[in-house]
Short mmCIF file of C-alpha atoms in Angstrom, two decimals:
data_model
loop_
_atom_site.label_atom_id
_atom_site.label_comp_id
_atom_site.label_asym_id
_atom_site.label_seq_id
_atom_site.Cartn_x
_atom_site.Cartn_y
_atom_site.Cartn_z
CA MET C 1 40.49 -15.47 -12.61
CA LYS C 2 38.35 -12.39 -13.24
CA GLU C 3 35.61 -11.87 -10.65
CA GLU C 4 32.10 -12.00 -12.09
CA LYS C 5 30.36 -8.61 -12.18
CA ARG C 6 27.65 -8.29 -9.53
CA PRO C 7 24.32 -6.86 -10.70
CA ILE C 8 23.55 -3.35 -9.41
CA PHE C 9 20.37 -3.09 -7.33
CA GLY C 10 19.44 0.59 -7.51
CA ILE C 11 17.13 2.18 -4.96
CA ILE C 12 15.81 5.56 -6.01
CA THR C 13 14.90 7.47 -2.86
CA THR C 14 14.79 10.90 -1.23
CA ALA C 15 15.78 9.44 2.16
CA ILE C 16 19.50 10.19 1.68
CA ALA C 17 21.19 13.60 1.75
CA ARG C 18 21.68 15.55 -1.45
CA ARG C 19 25.12 15.25 -3.02
CA GLN C 20 26.08 18.87 -2.24
CA HIS C 21 25.31 18.29 1.45
CA TRP C 22 27.17 15.00 1.67
CA LYS C 23 30.68 16.45 2.09
CA ARG C 24 29.55 18.52 5.06
CA ARG C 25 29.11 15.39 7.15
CA ARG C 26 31.83 15.13 9.76
CA SER C 27 31.02 11.56 10.74
CA GLY C 28 30.48 8.50 8.60
CA TYR C 29 27.04 7.77 7.22
CA MET C 30 25.15 4.86 8.77
CA PRO C 31 21.66 4.14 7.43
CA SER C 32 18.77 2.86 9.51
CA ALA C 33 18.48 -0.79 10.51
CA ILE C 34 15.88 -1.31 7.78
CA TRP C 35 18.26 -0.15 5.02
CA GLN C 36 21.06 -2.24 6.50
CA ALA C 37 18.84 -5.34 6.48
CA LEU C 38 17.98 -4.71 2.83
CA GLU C 39 21.62 -4.28 1.83
CA GLN C 40 22.66 -7.36 3.80
CA ARG C 41 20.06 -9.57 2.11
CA ALA C 42 20.95 -8.15 -1.32
CA SER C 43 24.64 -8.86 -0.68
CA GLU C 44 23.83 -12.46 0.31
CA LEU C 45 22.05 -12.81 -3.04
CA GLY C 46 25.04 -11.42 -4.95
CA LEU C 47 23.68 -7.91 -5.60
CA THR C 48 25.41 -4.58 -5.02
CA THR C 49 22.99 -2.06 -3.52
CA CYS C 50 23.20 1.58 -4.61
CA LEU C 51 20.96 4.23 -3.03
CA PHE C 52 20.52 7.35 -5.14
CA ARG C 53 18.30 10.39 -5.44
CA PRO C 54 16.44 11.12 -8.72
CA GLU C 55 18.84 13.97 -9.54
CA ASP C 56 21.86 11.64 -9.05
CA LEU C 57 21.14 9.90 -12.36
CA ASP C 58 23.58 11.03 -15.06
CA VAL C 59 21.79 10.14 -18.28
CA ARG C 60 24.48 11.52 -20.59
CA ARG C 61 27.33 9.52 -19.06
CA GLY C 62 25.18 6.50 -18.25
CA ARG C 63 25.88 6.29 -14.52
CA VAL C 64 24.59 7.22 -11.07
CA ASN C 65 26.29 8.86 -8.11
CA GLY C 66 24.95 6.88 -5.18
CA VAL C 67 25.57 5.56 -1.70
CA VAL C 68 27.11 2.09 -1.55
CA CYS C 69 28.20 -0.15 1.33
CA VAL C 70 31.90 -0.91 0.81
CA ARG C 71 33.06 -4.05 2.61
CA SER C 72 36.56 -4.87 3.83
CA GLY C 73 36.52 -8.03 5.91
CA GLU C 74 34.08 -7.40 8.75
CA THR C 75 34.20 -3.63 8.23
CA LYS C 76 31.38 -1.83 6.41
CA VAL C 77 31.62 1.77 5.26
CA TRP C 78 28.85 3.60 3.39
CA ARG C 79 30.26 5.95 0.75
CA ARG C 80 29.04 8.08 -2.11
CA ILE C 81 30.61 6.75 -5.29
CA THR C 82 29.90 6.66 -9.01
CA CYS C 83 28.23 3.42 -10.11
CA PRO C 84 27.22 1.92 -13.44
CA LEU C 85 23.55 2.11 -14.31
CA PRO C 86 21.50 -0.30 -12.17
CA ASP C 87 20.17 -3.57 -13.55
CA VAL C 88 16.96 -3.26 -11.50
CA VAL C 89 15.47 -0.31 -9.61
CA TYR C 90 13.28 -0.13 -6.50
CA ASP C 91 11.18 3.07 -6.48
CA ASN C 92 11.22 4.17 -2.83
CA VAL C 93 10.19 7.80 -3.31
CA PHE C 94 7.29 8.92 -1.11
CA VAL C 95 3.96 9.19 -2.93
CA HIS C 96 3.64 12.95 -2.34
CA LEU C 97 7.04 13.47 -4.05
CA SER C 98 6.45 11.00 -6.87
CA THR C 99 5.50 13.58 -9.52
CA THR C 100 8.66 15.70 -9.39
CA PRO C 101 10.31 16.35 -12.80
CA ALA C 102 13.57 14.62 -11.81
CA LEU C 103 11.76 11.44 -10.77
CA LYS C 104 9.60 11.45 -13.90
CA ARG C 105 12.74 11.76 -16.05
CA ALA C 106 14.42 8.91 -14.19
CA ARG C 107 11.43 6.61 -14.52
CA ARG C 108 11.10 7.41 -18.23
CA PHE C 109 14.83 6.81 -18.78
CA PHE C 110 14.80 3.38 -17.13
CA GLU C 111 11.56 2.41 -18.87
CA ASN C 112 13.01 3.31 -22.28
CA ARG C 113 16.16 1.38 -21.42
CA GLY C 114 14.16 -1.72 -20.44
CA THR C 115 15.31 -1.64 -16.81
CA PRO C 116 12.63 -3.02 -14.48
CA VAL C 117 11.44 -0.47 -11.91
CA PHE C 118 9.37 -2.09 -9.19
CA ASN C 119 7.03 -0.75 -6.50
CA PRO C 120 4.96 1.26 -9.02
CA ARG C 121 1.86 3.32 -8.45
CA LEU C 122 -1.03 1.02 -9.27
CA GLY C 123 -3.90 3.43 -9.91
CA ASN C 124 -6.65 5.25 -8.06
CA LYS C 125 -9.58 3.60 -6.29
CA ALA C 126 -11.86 3.76 -9.34
CA GLU C 127 -9.20 2.18 -11.58
CA LEU C 128 -8.45 -0.56 -9.06
CA ALA C 129 -12.12 -1.50 -8.77
CA ALA C 130 -12.56 -1.46 -12.55
CA TRP C 131 -9.59 -3.81 -13.00
CA LEU C 132 -10.90 -6.38 -10.53
CA ARG C 133 -14.21 -6.55 -12.41
CA ASN C 134 -12.25 -8.55 -15.01
CA TYR C 135 -12.01 -11.37 -12.45
CA PRO C 136 -15.61 -12.41 -11.60
CA ASN C 137 -14.58 -14.90 -8.92
CA LEU C 138 -12.70 -12.14 -7.08
CA TRP C 139 -15.28 -9.43 -7.77
CA ASN C 140 -17.72 -11.52 -5.72
CA TYR C 141 -15.72 -10.42 -2.67
CA HIS C 142 -15.87 -6.73 -3.61
CA PRO C 143 -18.73 -4.44 -2.54
CA GLU C 144 -20.60 -2.81 -5.40
CA THR C 145 -18.41 0.16 -6.37
CA MET C 146 -18.66 2.87 -9.01
CA LEU C 147 -17.27 6.29 -9.84
CA PHE C 148 -19.64 8.88 -8.37
CA THR C 149 -21.07 10.99 -11.19
CA ASP C 150 -24.75 11.44 -10.29
CA PRO C 151 -26.69 11.53 -6.97
CA ALA C 152 -29.15 9.09 -8.56
CA GLN C 153 -26.45 6.41 -8.18
CA LEU C 154 -26.44 7.00 -4.43
CA GLU C 155 -30.23 6.86 -4.19
CA ALA C 156 -30.24 3.53 -6.06
CA LEU C 157 -27.61 2.00 -3.76
CA LEU C 158 -29.44 3.17 -0.63
CA LYS C 159 -32.55 1.29 -1.77
CA SER C 160 -30.68 -2.01 -1.50
CA HIS C 161 -28.08 -1.24 1.19
CA GLN C 162 -28.37 0.20 4.66
CA SER C 163 -25.27 2.35 4.16
CA VAL C 164 -23.12 3.76 1.36
CA TYR C 165 -19.62 5.21 1.53
CA LEU C 166 -18.13 8.06 -0.46
CA LYS C 167 -14.37 7.54 -0.70
CA PRO C 168 -12.02 10.09 -2.31
CA VAL C 169 -10.60 8.58 -5.50
CA LEU C 170 -7.08 9.58 -4.42
CA GLY C 171 -7.65 9.12 -0.68
CA SER C 172 -5.58 7.13 1.80
CA ALA C 173 -5.40 6.41 5.54
CA GLY C 174 -9.16 6.87 5.90
CA GLN C 175 -9.01 10.56 4.99
CA GLY C 176 -12.20 12.20 3.77
CA ILE C 177 -14.42 9.10 3.89
CA ILE C 178 -18.14 9.87 4.26
CA GLU C 179 -20.76 7.38 5.43
CA ILE C 180 -24.44 7.86 4.59
CA ARG C 181 -26.74 5.57 6.55
CA THR C 182 -30.52 5.21 6.27
CA GLN C 183 -32.46 5.84 9.49
CA GLU C 184 -35.78 4.29 10.53
CA ASP C 185 -37.53 7.68 10.36
CA GLY C 186 -36.54 8.15 6.70
CA ASN C 187 -33.72 10.59 7.41
CA TYR C 188 -30.04 9.97 6.77
CA LEU C 189 -27.14 9.89 9.21
CA VAL C 190 -24.15 11.50 7.47
CA ARG C 191 -20.76 11.07 9.12
CA ALA C 192 -17.22 11.86 8.00
CA VAL C 193 -13.67 11.46 9.35
CA LYS C 194 -10.54 13.50 8.61
CA TYR C 195 -12.70 15.68 6.38
CA GLY C 196 -11.57 18.83 4.58
CA LYS C 197 -8.38 20.82 5.01
CA ASP C 198 -8.66 20.83 8.80
CA LYS C 199 -9.17 17.02 8.91
CA ARG C 200 -12.22 17.29 11.15
CA SER C 201 -14.96 14.77 11.88
CA PHE C 202 -18.66 15.57 11.74
CA THR C 203 -22.08 13.98 12.18
CA ARG C 204 -25.29 15.33 10.65
CA VAL C 205 -28.86 14.09 10.35
CA LEU C 206 -30.37 15.19 7.04
CA GLY C 207 -33.60 14.69 5.18
CA THR C 208 -33.61 13.47 1.60
CA ALA C 209 -33.34 16.95 0.07
CA GLY C 210 -30.56 17.98 2.45
CA MET C 211 -28.63 14.77 1.88
CA LEU C 212 -28.83 15.11 -1.91
CA ALA C 213 -27.77 18.77 -1.73
CA PHE C 214 -24.80 17.74 0.40
CA VAL C 215 -23.58 15.03 -2.00
CA ARG C 216 -24.06 17.31 -5.02
CA ALA C 217 -21.74 19.83 -3.38
CA GLU C 218 -19.25 17.06 -2.56
CA ARG C 219 -19.26 15.82 -6.16
CA HIS C 220 -18.10 19.26 -7.30
CA ARG C 221 -15.51 19.52 -4.51
CA GLN C 222 -13.54 16.38 -5.45
CA ARG C 223 -13.85 12.99 -7.16
CA TYR C 224 -15.31 10.10 -5.19
CA ILE C 225 -16.17 6.48 -5.64
CA LEU C 226 -19.43 5.17 -4.22
CA GLN C 227 -19.13 1.89 -2.34
CA ALA C 228 -22.00 -0.12 -0.93
CA GLY C 229 -21.70 -0.61 2.81
CA CYS C 230 -21.02 -4.04 4.30
CA GLU C 231 -22.35 -4.53 7.81
CA LEU C 232 -19.03 -5.50 9.37
CA LEU C 233 -18.21 -6.88 12.78
CA TRP C 234 -17.99 -4.48 15.71
CA ILE C 235 -16.24 -5.29 18.98
CA ASP C 236 -16.61 -2.99 22.00
CA LYS C 237 -18.09 -0.26 19.77
CA GLY C 238 -15.14 -0.43 17.36
CA LYS C 239 -15.44 -1.46 13.70
CA ILE C 240 -13.28 -4.45 12.76
CA ASP C 241 -11.36 -5.12 9.58
CA LEU C 242 -8.18 -6.96 8.62
CA ARG C 243 -4.98 -5.99 6.84
CA THR C 244 -3.01 -8.60 4.93
CA HIS C 245 0.43 -7.38 3.87
CA LEU C 246 1.98 -9.29 0.97
CA GLN C 247 5.24 -8.99 -0.96
CA ARG C 248 6.93 -10.95 -3.72
CA ASN C 249 9.97 -13.11 -2.99
CA GLN C 250 12.96 -14.36 -4.98
CA GLN C 251 10.73 -16.80 -6.89
CA GLY C 252 8.46 -13.91 -7.86
CA GLU C 253 5.67 -15.41 -5.72
CA TRP C 254 3.52 -13.59 -3.18
CA GLU C 255 4.36 -14.11 0.47
CA VAL C 256 2.02 -13.12 3.30
CA VAL C 257 4.13 -11.09 5.72
CA ALA C 258 1.40 -10.11 8.16
CA LEU C 259 -2.25 -10.57 9.07
CA ILE C 260 -3.36 -7.77 11.36
CA VAL C 261 -6.74 -7.10 12.96
CA LYS C 262 -7.69 -3.42 13.14
CA ARG C 263 -10.34 -2.03 15.47
CA GLY C 264 -11.64 1.49 15.00
CA SER C 265 -11.98 3.98 17.82
CA PRO C 266 -15.42 3.81 19.52
CA GLY C 267 -18.16 4.82 17.10
CA SER C 268 -15.80 5.69 14.23
CA ILE C 269 -16.83 4.79 10.69
CA VAL C 270 -13.25 3.66 9.88
CA SER C 271 -10.77 1.35 11.58
CA ASN C 272 -7.57 3.09 10.45
CA TYR C 273 -4.75 3.35 12.95
CA HIS C 274 -4.17 6.95 11.78
CA ALA C 275 -7.77 7.73 12.77
CA GLY C 276 -7.33 6.55 16.36
CA GLY C 277 -7.82 2.81 15.85
CA SER C 278 -5.91 -0.03 17.50
CA VAL C 279 -4.22 -3.17 16.19
CA HIS C 280 -4.65 -6.74 17.42
CA SER C 281 -3.61 -10.26 16.51
CA TRP C 282 -5.64 -12.84 14.64
CA TYR C 283 -5.67 -14.92 17.85
CA TRP C 284 -7.30 -12.01 19.69
CA LEU C 285 -10.13 -12.10 17.14
CA LYS C 286 -10.37 -15.90 17.37
CA ARG C 287 -10.80 -15.68 21.14
CA TRP C 288 -13.60 -13.14 20.69
CA ALA C 289 -15.27 -15.38 18.09
CA LYS C 290 -15.09 -18.39 20.39
CA ASP C 291 -16.53 -16.44 23.32
CA ASN C 292 -19.37 -15.10 21.15
CA ASP C 293 -20.09 -18.30 19.19
CA PHE C 294 -19.20 -16.62 15.88
CA GLU C 295 -17.74 -18.61 12.98
CA LEU C 296 -14.80 -16.80 11.42
CA PRO C 297 -13.45 -17.71 7.98
CA ARG C 298 -10.30 -19.82 8.16
CA ARG C 299 -7.01 -17.96 8.08
CA ARG C 300 -5.94 -20.11 5.12
CA GLU C 301 -8.96 -18.84 3.16
CA LEU C 302 -7.93 -15.24 3.88
CA PHE C 303 -4.39 -15.97 2.70
CA GLN C 304 -5.50 -17.76 -0.47
CA LEU C 305 -7.88 -14.94 -1.37
CA SER C 306 -5.19 -12.34 -0.71
CA VAL C 307 -2.69 -14.11 -2.98
CA ALA C 308 -5.31 -14.44 -5.74
CA ILE C 309 -6.09 -10.71 -5.55
CA CYS C 310 -2.38 -9.85 -5.67
CA ASN C 311 -1.90 -12.07 -8.72
CA ALA C 312 -4.78 -10.28 -10.46
CA TYR C 313 -3.19 -6.88 -9.88
CA ALA C 314 0.23 -8.22 -10.94
CA ASP C 315 -1.43 -8.94 -14.30
CA LYS C 316 -2.07 -5.18 -14.49
CA SER C 317 1.43 -4.24 -13.32
CA PRO C 318 4.06 -7.01 -13.73
CA TYR C 319 6.60 -5.20 -11.51
CA LEU C 320 4.16 -4.89 -8.63
CA SER C 321 6.06 -5.92 -5.51
CA SER C 322 3.85 -5.27 -2.48
CA LEU C 323 0.19 -4.85 -1.60
CA GLY C 324 -1.76 -4.15 1.55
CA LEU C 325 -5.32 -5.47 1.39
CA ASP C 326 -8.05 -4.28 3.74
CA LEU C 327 -10.51 -7.13 4.24
CA GLY C 328 -13.77 -7.03 6.17
CA ILE C 329 -15.83 -9.79 7.74
CA ASP C 330 -19.55 -9.10 7.89
CA GLU C 331 -22.11 -10.21 10.45
CA VAL C 332 -22.63 -13.58 8.73
CA GLY C 333 -18.92 -14.32 8.26
CA LYS C 334 -18.53 -13.34 4.59
CA ILE C 335 -15.20 -11.82 3.52
CA TRP C 336 -15.16 -8.48 1.69
CA LEU C 337 -12.31 -6.66 -0.05
CA LEU C 338 -12.64 -3.07 1.16
CA ASP C 339 -9.49 -1.38 -0.13
CA VAL C 340 -6.20 -2.00 -1.95
CA ASN C 341 -2.97 -0.22 -1.03
CA ALA C 342 -0.13 -0.48 -3.56
CA ARG C 343 2.29 1.20 -1.16
CA PRO C 344 1.07 0.03 2.23
CA GLY C 345 2.36 1.77 5.33
CA ARG C 346 4.37 -0.28 7.80
CA ASN C 347 3.54 1.60 10.98
CA ILE C 348 1.25 -1.21 12.18
CA LEU C 349 3.80 -3.97 11.49
CA GLU C 350 6.06 -5.46 14.13
CA GLN C 351 9.81 -4.86 13.80
CA GLU C 352 10.61 -8.35 12.50
CA GLN C 353 7.84 -7.98 9.91
CA LYS C 354 9.28 -4.65 8.77
CA ILE C 355 12.69 -6.25 8.36
CA ARG C 356 11.18 -9.15 6.40
CA CYS C 357 9.47 -6.65 4.09
CA THR C 358 12.82 -5.02 3.45
CA GLN C 359 14.52 -8.34 2.78
CA LEU C 360 11.78 -9.24 0.31
CA HIS C 361 12.53 -6.11 -1.71
CA ALA C 362 16.06 -7.45 -2.17
CA GLU C 363 14.72 -10.91 -3.04
CA PHE C 364 12.33 -9.55 -5.66
CA ALA C 365 15.18 -7.50 -7.15
CA TYR C 366 17.14 -10.76 -7.45
CA TYR C 367 14.17 -12.38 -9.19
CA LEU C 368 13.92 -9.53 -11.69
CA CYS C 369 17.66 -9.72 -12.40
CA TYR C 370 17.78 -13.44 -13.09
CA HIS C 371 14.37 -15.01 -13.59
CA ARG C 372 11.92 -12.59 -15.20
CA GLN C 373 10.73 -13.55 -18.66
#
């Protein structure tokens, strides 16, 4: 009886050696534990995993030269072989390499062929905010946000909010964020983190004219969104926010992989781990709330809101597979959506959570192979 053909789960990545360097290896190739966990889960689901670089796609012959795990009993050997075109593709190329000509050609080829490519870029901060405005029930959790085009916008926001943030439209990891906070004497406290090419921090106290001159110069330097400040919780002089990490499973549904509490370094305007912050458990925050007689929202409410937000963005991008949501809790216990990360980093996840994320990529690939409409 002829064995049924297994679907090919292609992973387009730059994490493997180029083909011309492959033969120079004197020892067998063994990928990291994360890649092995992904391949193992895919194999359990009946998929053959093929890792390939953008330039490994042979459009003319309709095939890819990729790295595949070849099994013989209990033995596993990873080899570079020629494979048929994949049935589904996971885009694993780093963001800063995602505009190379070879990758653009590969994406365009698979799109024209009707092959689902998941883990897409979702849009910049202005586009993400604009999309969520289409969902009024969810927009209620979002601070007032707009593309910064005129200093008059900032002046208007500062009349109704104690602080306003300028966030680079293409920013990530807290880089280049500027906080402008009204002072009792009528001046403005202007602070920034990871600012400019040298990624420095600064603090300035400016009058109205100086503040407006500063933001005019910034508007010409790069594109920003303006976001009204939410007076979030602080613990031991560190700003608190939450990260929910969600991915889609083999039913195509969103699964919460992690809920992480982030605390900024003392006095910092951001809580990012890359900016010197620390990570804690939800139970750590619950203990603080109990000791300080503060009523936190229920964890179930955070999860339900996170899933609803992910579903809204999946309407925008049907092959969206993962999201990291930065949520804040203000001084009266209200939840705020502060930021959306379509390709969330995993450096703050525990090892078992990282492995689960990897397994979910295989499960979503299975869903796209068999159950997508």
